[in-house]
């Protein structure tokens, strides 16, 4: 029975001019999604904070003396804000406390130095919490979400909660947008989610309080996921089978370009709400895709809309400069439509866990997906804590993903590695890199060593991200391939939700995040060992084939099983006896 992939391979072309144009345009549309996911690096950036001082004018009138006081504001801060000693890895340093100030009950009680009328300190060391709000260091960031909604002290944990809620929105969105694309179509689903994302992204920039901000961000994550997913599905459904792996592994490069673009935007735009609007503005241009990007012919045929699919295929052939043999083409379309109608989908997600070998492979893949996500987003969100320039750090973080994706595409077809060996290699070495990072302090001459190690870990985990998609798809049987990969992707969101919280816990013990990244990566890499290699192998078409695929059989000494009977060696001179099973 002729399949749609046969039509692309035999008549249309697997990756002609038409497919290349669509691939690039859809990839460009996914760039803002990379910006949106990584925007908390700058929008939620924390800065030096100290209590707002009441009666500051009265204190200034007594403490700041003309011709003696060069910086009145700094003097008042020194006199009214306690300092605390912190360890930065390269030694201890002093900073202003963020959550306490001296209790200034009587500003007239001061002490003086040898020179008359030059006050040096307040005669009060009692400390109270910041009851009049906070002041922020705005030398680098003019405004952030943390500053806007005072997410400091007892509300500091709400910074990490923003990213966790965003990732939970992705988790929910993976259910919702998939159904939208299956019901409305890929192109219409893309436009619907694009419009919703533009509206929500604009509302977020003008959120009046924290609750509105996180609620809007949750729904924006659910809808914005469609920008990436719809483009990915369309790009893969346009191309032929031999090019699908390459396009699927190269497509994430556009997401990495979003990282790099965000760092440039944030460098020139220091107000969080303007930065948010600058990310959303280009999305308006993508509304034109309604007239530029066609619907997926594969989806149209599956819905019985063969005439529309035929028109798009003919347009594709004209752009690809391919002549269609009319009789064979029409016969192929009829066969494809018939084949899609005859397909059954009597399998559900529980079929993955029903059989022991399939269950083992599924659970191992789940753990690897969760690990890849927690390490990937953990390193990406934590670039500002590496020391050095945060804008340059994120730019490098995005740049290393480009060679990582290309390297992953090369490694999986390397005979000595294959899919399994490549996955083990990048996970284990990525984990070792993260563990080494725990011994490098983020300060002084060690800054670039730490950044190099973090980016090396990012390189390995990005390569793992690109490999695990393909490897998972090849391990699941055909009837459960989409369900299996989709379930893995949804499970991975657990790791994405945990990553911000893990970074937050790093405030209690700084080495915690890289230690968890490293240990889980090494464990995940070792768990890959019992899985079968899929390179060059016929992929399982049924549940039972998938259950037998990679299963190790126990063999008795001097026995082997050719498939039709049991052959037992009975004598050393080469005589054999056949016992029929």
XYZ file of C-alpha atoms in Angstrom:
581
model
C 0.000 0.000 0.000
C 1.415 3.380 -1.030
C 2.128 5.757 1.891
C 2.460 9.546 1.862
C 6.218 9.222 2.365
C 6.363 7.187 -0.867
C 4.598 10.029 -2.673
C 7.200 12.530 -1.464
C 10.090 10.263 -2.344
C 8.844 9.148 -5.789
C 7.030 12.221 -7.127
C 7.344 15.474 -5.189
C 10.888 15.466 -3.792
C 11.930 14.946 -0.198
C 13.543 18.314 0.483
C 13.164 20.566 -2.517
C 12.961 24.341 -2.804
C 9.393 24.434 -1.476
C 10.272 22.463 1.665
C 13.410 24.519 2.284
C 11.513 27.829 2.103
C 8.828 26.570 4.489
C 11.443 25.121 6.849
C 13.307 28.441 7.146
C 10.140 30.536 7.536
C 8.746 28.245 10.237
C 12.105 28.184 11.983
C 12.203 31.995 12.093
C 8.732 31.971 13.673
C 10.051 29.809 16.521
C 12.790 32.298 17.480
C 10.488 34.384 19.757
C 9.635 31.198 21.629
C 13.293 30.861 22.621
C 13.216 34.478 23.802
C 10.051 33.939 25.857
C 11.353 30.826 27.587
C 14.650 32.419 28.580
C 13.334 35.917 29.338
C 13.271 35.247 33.135
C 17.086 35.387 33.071
C 16.748 39.168 32.725
C 13.129 39.940 33.601
C 13.440 38.196 36.970
C 17.053 39.151 37.611
C 17.803 39.903 41.262
C 19.806 42.977 42.198
C 21.327 44.413 45.366
C 18.506 45.394 47.687
C 18.212 47.314 50.930
C 15.474 48.777 53.096
C 13.906 52.093 52.229
C 14.716 54.515 55.050
C 12.012 56.727 56.543
C 12.945 60.267 57.533
C 15.791 60.237 55.023
C 15.467 64.001 54.488
C 15.752 64.650 58.206
C 18.762 62.363 58.456
C 20.357 64.065 55.467
C 19.899 67.492 57.028
C 21.880 66.379 60.081
C 24.435 64.030 58.552
C 25.230 65.589 55.200
C 27.287 68.725 55.637
C 28.062 70.975 52.707
C 31.721 70.837 51.664
C 32.267 67.745 53.842
C 29.883 65.080 52.454
C 30.623 63.972 48.886
C 27.893 61.298 48.596
C 25.011 61.881 50.963
C 22.922 58.916 49.767
C 25.760 56.450 50.266
C 26.522 57.906 53.700
C 22.915 57.494 54.843
C 22.876 53.906 53.614
C 26.077 53.141 55.498
C 24.622 54.598 58.680
C 21.150 53.065 58.525
C 21.566 49.627 56.876
C 23.375 46.773 58.673
C 25.972 44.770 56.800
C 26.356 41.007 56.640
C 29.311 38.818 55.790
C 28.855 36.383 52.900
C 31.106 33.766 51.318
C 31.482 34.182 47.548
C 33.780 31.207 47.030
C 36.953 33.236 46.679
C 36.738 34.549 50.211
C 34.322 36.557 52.299
C 32.873 39.951 51.526
C 30.454 42.351 53.142
C 27.126 43.497 51.715
C 24.112 45.433 52.929
C 21.399 43.296 54.480
C 18.357 43.005 52.254
C 15.674 42.492 54.872
C 16.672 44.594 57.906
C 17.532 48.158 58.837
C 18.428 49.939 62.036
C 15.493 51.132 64.101
C 15.709 54.909 63.759
C 13.520 56.059 66.597
C 15.343 59.307 67.322
C 17.322 60.725 64.432
C 18.717 63.537 66.569
C 20.827 61.129 68.626
C 24.104 60.965 66.726
C 27.800 60.726 67.429
C 30.505 62.883 65.943
C 34.066 62.533 64.815
C 36.908 64.819 65.885
C 35.701 67.489 63.476
C 32.601 69.249 64.869
C 29.224 68.795 63.151
C 30.398 65.775 61.076
C 28.261 62.777 62.187
C 29.604 59.268 61.670
C 26.974 56.874 63.075
C 23.597 56.533 64.738
C 23.601 55.554 68.401
C 21.236 52.650 67.777
C 22.007 49.071 66.750
C 18.527 47.542 67.124
C 17.371 45.996 63.823
C 13.856 45.770 62.385
C 12.413 44.438 59.119
C 11.882 46.634 56.094
C 8.560 48.216 57.024
C 8.706 51.020 54.430
C 9.609 48.998 51.350
C 12.902 48.534 49.540
C 15.435 50.374 47.442
C 17.143 48.626 44.513
C 20.446 48.921 42.735
C 19.380 50.040 39.257
C 22.838 50.514 37.786
C 22.437 47.460 35.504
C 18.701 46.739 35.389
C 16.454 49.793 35.372
C 13.465 47.649 36.297
C 12.791 43.938 36.751
C 9.766 41.901 37.775
C 11.441 41.291 41.130
C 11.766 45.024 41.704
C 8.296 45.808 40.353
C 6.498 43.453 42.732
C 9.050 43.483 45.589
C 9.902 39.772 45.337
C 12.529 39.929 48.072
C 13.023 38.642 51.620
C 10.033 36.473 52.590
C 8.752 36.692 48.976
C 12.050 35.774 47.361
C 10.845 32.252 46.513
C 8.199 33.762 44.205
C 10.946 34.510 41.652
C 11.534 30.802 41.066
C 7.781 30.146 41.176
C 7.306 32.259 38.028
C 9.429 29.897 35.938
C 7.918 26.799 37.544
C 4.393 27.997 36.730
C 5.531 28.807 33.185
C 6.835 25.256 32.763
C 3.591 23.894 34.181
C 1.855 25.902 31.467
C 4.018 24.075 28.933
C 2.962 20.785 30.471
C -0.711 21.678 30.098
C -0.120 23.170 26.663
C 1.367 19.923 25.379
C -2.081 18.370 25.928
C -4.133 21.262 24.609
C -2.268 22.459 21.518
C -1.773 18.895 20.258
C -5.536 18.423 20.176
C -5.977 21.833 18.547
C -3.564 20.907 15.760
C -5.273 17.559 15.205
C -8.750 19.150 15.045
C -8.169 22.509 13.341
C -5.093 21.662 11.334
C -1.465 22.655 11.669
C -1.660 26.030 9.920
C -4.887 27.196 11.565
C -3.638 25.935 14.940
C -0.428 27.905 14.462
C -2.326 31.131 13.747
C -4.732 30.631 16.677
C -1.942 30.027 19.190
C 0.053 32.911 17.687
C -2.818 35.386 18.178
C -3.435 34.198 21.741
C 0.287 34.451 22.544
C 0.522 38.009 21.184
C -2.482 39.122 23.249
C -1.293 37.457 26.460
C 2.306 38.592 25.992
C 1.144 42.195 25.660
C -1.099 41.937 28.733
C 1.812 40.497 30.705
C 3.910 43.597 30.034
C 1.273 45.728 31.799
C 0.404 43.311 34.622
C -0.628 45.372 37.680
C 0.439 42.770 40.257
C 2.221 39.464 40.727
C -0.924 37.292 40.590
C -2.000 38.682 37.231
C 1.560 38.343 35.953
C 1.911 34.617 36.752
C -1.632 33.722 35.631
C -1.101 35.411 32.263
C 2.335 33.823 31.960
C 0.852 30.371 32.614
C -1.630 30.681 29.747
C 0.989 32.319 27.521
C 3.236 29.277 28.020
C 0.395 26.934 27.076
C -0.374 28.888 23.890
C 3.172 29.923 23.021
C 4.248 26.290 22.899
C 2.175 26.134 19.712
C 4.553 28.552 17.962
C 7.318 25.987 18.248
C 5.308 22.755 18.024
C 3.222 23.732 14.977
C 6.321 24.821 13.094
C 8.152 21.640 14.058
C 5.258 19.402 12.954
C 4.752 21.239 9.669
C 8.478 21.247 8.889
C 8.719 17.493 9.496
C 5.516 16.667 7.587
C 6.615 18.615 4.527
C 9.868 16.668 4.049
C 10.503 13.084 2.988
C 11.521 10.241 5.328
C 15.237 10.332 4.558
C 15.459 14.042 5.457
C 13.128 14.040 8.450
C 15.800 13.127 10.975
C 18.099 15.901 9.761
C 15.401 18.577 9.760
C 14.140 17.437 13.157
C 17.596 17.781 14.702
C 18.456 21.061 12.958
C 15.139 22.789 13.741
C 16.071 23.436 17.435
C 18.873 25.709 16.183
C 16.246 28.413 15.640
C 15.302 28.089 19.315
C 18.966 28.666 20.197
C 19.001 31.771 17.997
C 16.213 33.043 20.261
C 18.664 32.827 23.188
C 21.179 34.911 21.329
C 18.600 37.456 20.191
C 17.284 37.815 23.753
C 20.739 38.660 25.090
C 21.065 41.443 22.494
C 17.590 42.791 23.256
C 18.226 42.748 27.001
C 21.590 44.490 26.621
C 19.971 47.530 25.008
C 16.600 47.366 26.813
C 16.934 47.493 30.608
C 13.224 47.755 31.530
C 11.508 44.364 31.811
C 8.142 45.403 30.358
C 9.729 47.048 27.317
C 11.839 43.918 26.834
C 8.642 41.822 26.891
C 7.017 44.027 24.250
C 10.130 43.875 22.065
C 9.882 40.061 22.101
C 6.201 40.095 21.130
C 6.410 42.784 18.409
C 7.967 40.565 15.656
C 5.239 37.967 16.225
C 2.747 40.277 14.509
C 4.637 39.738 11.236
C 4.057 35.992 11.455
C 0.323 36.512 10.998
C 1.184 36.818 7.300
C 1.969 33.084 7.300
C -1.757 32.464 6.885
C -1.268 33.454 3.230
C 2.293 32.131 2.841
C 2.527 28.747 4.602
C 0.156 26.036 3.294
C -1.583 23.396 5.373
C 0.052 19.997 5.770
C -1.096 17.787 2.863
C -0.610 14.758 5.094
C -3.144 16.131 7.610
C -5.594 17.131 4.861
C -5.551 13.618 3.403
C -6.103 12.103 6.845
C -9.238 14.277 7.153
C -10.558 13.291 3.715
C -9.775 16.675 2.154
C -7.804 15.171 -0.705
C -8.635 17.886 -3.254
C -7.040 20.569 -1.053
C -4.015 18.354 -0.462
C -3.673 17.743 -4.193
C -3.619 21.491 -4.918
C -0.835 22.037 -2.360
C 1.188 19.090 -3.681
C 0.923 20.438 -7.230
C 2.081 23.860 -6.043
C 5.011 22.212 -4.298
C 5.939 20.376 -7.490
C 5.875 23.616 -9.508
C 8.225 25.312 -7.045
C 10.448 22.229 -6.922
C 10.344 22.116 -10.756
C 9.108 18.534 -10.770
C 6.816 17.029 -13.417
C 3.993 14.906 -11.995
C 2.991 11.724 -13.858
C -0.783 12.276 -13.748
C -1.997 8.694 -13.788
C 0.449 7.371 -11.186
C -0.050 10.456 -9.001
C -3.840 10.122 -8.840
C -3.594 6.403 -8.153
C -1.107 7.068 -5.366
C -3.434 9.658 -3.785
C -6.317 7.167 -3.754
C -4.134 4.507 -2.137
C -2.842 6.929 0.500
C -6.359 8.047 1.409
C -7.504 4.435 1.655
C -4.486 3.500 3.772
C -5.117 6.326 6.254
C -8.774 5.325 6.634
C -7.826 1.725 7.345
C -5.397 2.583 10.110
C -6.574 1.618 13.532
C -5.568 3.182 16.810
C -6.715 0.610 19.332
C -3.670 1.193 21.484
C -3.428 3.502 24.443
C -0.732 4.776 26.745
C -1.080 1.789 29.088
C 0.198 -0.485 26.329
C 3.645 1.020 26.946
C 3.610 -0.246 30.530
C 1.796 -3.558 30.043
C 4.770 -5.636 28.858
C 7.990 -5.935 30.937
C 10.549 -5.097 28.250
C 8.507 -2.180 26.907
C 7.937 -0.978 30.457
C 11.659 -1.052 31.200
C 12.510 0.910 28.060
C 9.716 3.434 28.661
C 10.727 4.132 32.273
C 14.397 4.526 31.321
C 13.405 6.998 28.613
C 11.190 8.878 31.084
C 14.114 9.309 33.483
C 16.417 10.470 30.679
C 13.890 13.004 29.415
C 13.346 14.428 32.908
C 17.113 14.603 33.473
C 17.812 16.251 30.130
C 15.160 18.894 30.849
C 16.239 19.656 34.404
C 19.890 20.054 33.380
C 19.150 21.980 30.180
C 16.885 24.550 31.801
C 18.911 24.580 35.007
C 22.083 25.645 33.193
C 20.183 28.040 30.918
C 18.335 29.838 33.736
C 21.410 29.997 35.972
C 23.804 31.713 33.563
C 23.681 34.954 35.577
C 25.238 33.226 38.618
C 28.319 32.110 36.679
C 30.002 35.487 37.102
C 31.148 37.739 34.303
C 28.737 39.470 31.925
C 25.220 37.910 32.071
C 24.386 39.108 28.548
C 27.504 37.511 27.101
C 26.900 34.351 29.132
C 23.418 33.833 27.679
C 24.628 34.657 24.178
C 27.330 31.986 24.483
C 24.768 29.614 26.010
C 22.661 29.935 22.872
C 25.625 29.850 20.507
C 26.929 26.510 21.825
C 23.590 24.881 20.983
C 24.189 25.305 17.252
C 27.297 23.085 17.030
C 25.750 20.797 19.681
C 22.728 20.044 17.468
C 24.945 19.515 14.427
C 27.327 17.337 16.429
C 24.416 15.247 17.705
C 23.213 14.720 14.129
C 26.696 13.486 13.175
C 27.263 11.272 16.224
C 24.097 9.193 15.871
C 25.230 7.860 12.490
C 28.832 7.259 13.557
C 29.290 3.436 13.478
C 31.180 3.190 16.777
C 28.553 5.175 18.682
C 25.126 4.944 17.085
C 22.101 6.179 18.993
C 22.750 4.386 22.274
C 26.479 5.115 22.451
C 25.955 8.775 21.569
C 23.314 9.198 24.261
C 25.485 7.525 26.885
C 28.520 9.609 25.905
C 26.859 13.031 26.061
C 24.934 12.290 29.278
C 27.896 10.888 31.230
C 30.420 13.482 30.089
C 27.899 16.267 30.588
C 27.363 15.024 34.149
C 31.092 14.860 34.862
C 31.473 18.446 33.625
C 28.726 19.656 35.971
C 30.327 17.932 38.967
C 33.701 19.526 38.205
C 31.910 22.894 38.088
C 31.089 22.585 41.807
C 34.782 23.030 42.635
C 35.181 26.266 40.650
C 34.216 29.499 42.485
C 32.355 32.083 40.346
C 34.757 34.927 41.018
C 38.188 36.319 40.286
C 40.342 34.496 37.747
C 38.101 31.444 38.027
C 35.105 33.065 36.316
C 36.004 31.992 32.795
C 36.886 28.488 33.933
C 33.407 28.171 35.437
C 31.742 29.641 32.335
C 33.697 27.270 30.089
C 32.675 24.242 32.152
C 29.015 25.356 32.257
C 28.938 25.890 28.501
C 30.615 22.514 27.940
C 27.882 20.924 30.041
C 25.291 22.881 28.023
C 26.862 21.564 24.810
C 26.557 17.942 25.925
C 23.013 18.277 27.280
C 21.808 20.081 24.127
C 23.226 17.263 22.018
C 21.392 14.840 24.326
C 18.161 16.786 23.816
C 18.421 16.378 20.042
C 19.392 12.694 20.243
C 16.743 11.584 22.742
C 13.908 12.665 20.431
C 15.089 10.401 17.628
C 16.178 7.528 19.864
C 12.819 7.453 21.653
C 10.883 7.480 18.382
C 12.888 4.511 17.111
C 12.367 2.439 20.261
C 8.574 2.752 20.304
C 6.454 0.652 17.890
C 4.696 2.376 15.017
C 1.159 2.375 16.548
C 2.516 3.950 19.754
C 5.317 6.104 18.366
C 3.489 9.428 18.577
C 1.926 8.561 21.930
C 5.269 7.396 23.334
C 7.294 10.437 22.271
C 4.482 12.765 23.349
C 4.332 11.130 26.776
C 8.118 11.411 27.128
C 7.933 15.082 26.221
C 5.194 15.693 28.798
C 7.142 13.802 31.467
C 10.168 15.963 30.686
C 8.207 19.031 31.801
C 8.543 17.721 35.351
C 12.260 18.361 35.036
C 11.594 21.792 33.567
C 9.363 22.645 36.541
C 11.963 21.399 39.039
C 14.888 23.311 37.500
C 13.937 26.812 38.825
C 13.259 25.408 42.294
C 16.624 23.652 42.292
C 18.351 26.925 41.419
C 16.424 28.593 44.246
C 17.676 25.932 46.703
C 21.176 26.847 45.543
C 20.741 29.946 47.705
C 20.950 27.615 50.711
C 23.854 25.525 49.401
C 25.542 26.901 46.307
C 26.970 23.606 44.913
C 23.564 21.876 45.057
C 22.385 22.578 41.460
C 25.540 21.398 39.638
C 25.819 18.367 41.934
C 22.238 17.311 41.132
C 22.789 18.037 37.426
C 25.941 15.945 37.383
C 24.756 12.953 39.407
C 21.420 12.583 37.611
C 23.096 12.920 34.195
C 25.605 10.178 34.949
C 22.862 7.870 36.294
C 20.700 8.567 33.228
C 23.626 7.792 30.917
C 24.353 4.496 32.646
C 20.683 3.493 32.477
C 20.903 3.673 28.668
C 23.204 0.609 28.627
C 20.485 -2.097 28.610
C 18.578 -0.404 25.767
C 19.071 -1.773 22.224
C 20.886 0.013 19.429
C 18.511 1.219 16.687
C 20.957 2.474 14.060
C 20.492 0.516 10.840
C 17.876 -1.758 12.473
C 14.362 -2.431 11.232
C 12.082 -0.518 13.582
C 9.307 -2.374 15.423
C 5.933 -2.198 13.684
C 3.827 -3.927 16.351
C 3.643 -4.079 20.134
C 5.053 -7.602 20.205
C 7.941 -6.671 17.919
C 8.757 -3.801 20.261
C 8.582 -6.163 23.255
C 11.037 -8.573 21.620
C 13.255 -5.763 20.274
C 16.430 -5.690 22.360
C 15.334 -8.439 24.720
C 18.258 -10.569 25.869
C 17.667 -14.306 25.850
C 19.290 -16.637 28.312
C 21.366 -19.202 26.450
C 22.613 -22.430 27.899
C 26.159 -23.560 27.423
C 26.796 -25.300 24.048
C 23.283 -24.445 22.797
C 21.901 -21.965 20.332
C 18.498 -21.339 18.798
C 18.297 -20.791 15.055
C 14.554 -20.261 15.201
C 13.180 -23.630 14.047
C 14.534 -25.982 16.631
C 17.079 -26.535 19.316
C 20.515 -27.613 18.199
C 22.593 -29.313 20.843
C 26.237 -30.130 20.515
C 26.657 -33.746 21.639
C 30.137 -34.557 20.511
C 33.286 -32.653 19.810
C 33.747 -34.204 16.358
C 31.040 -31.945 14.806
C 28.010 -34.242 14.996
C 24.755 -32.548 15.985
C 21.344 -33.667 17.032
C 18.168 -31.724 16.196
C 15.393 -31.687 18.793
C 12.255 -30.137 17.385
C 10.517 -27.742 19.724
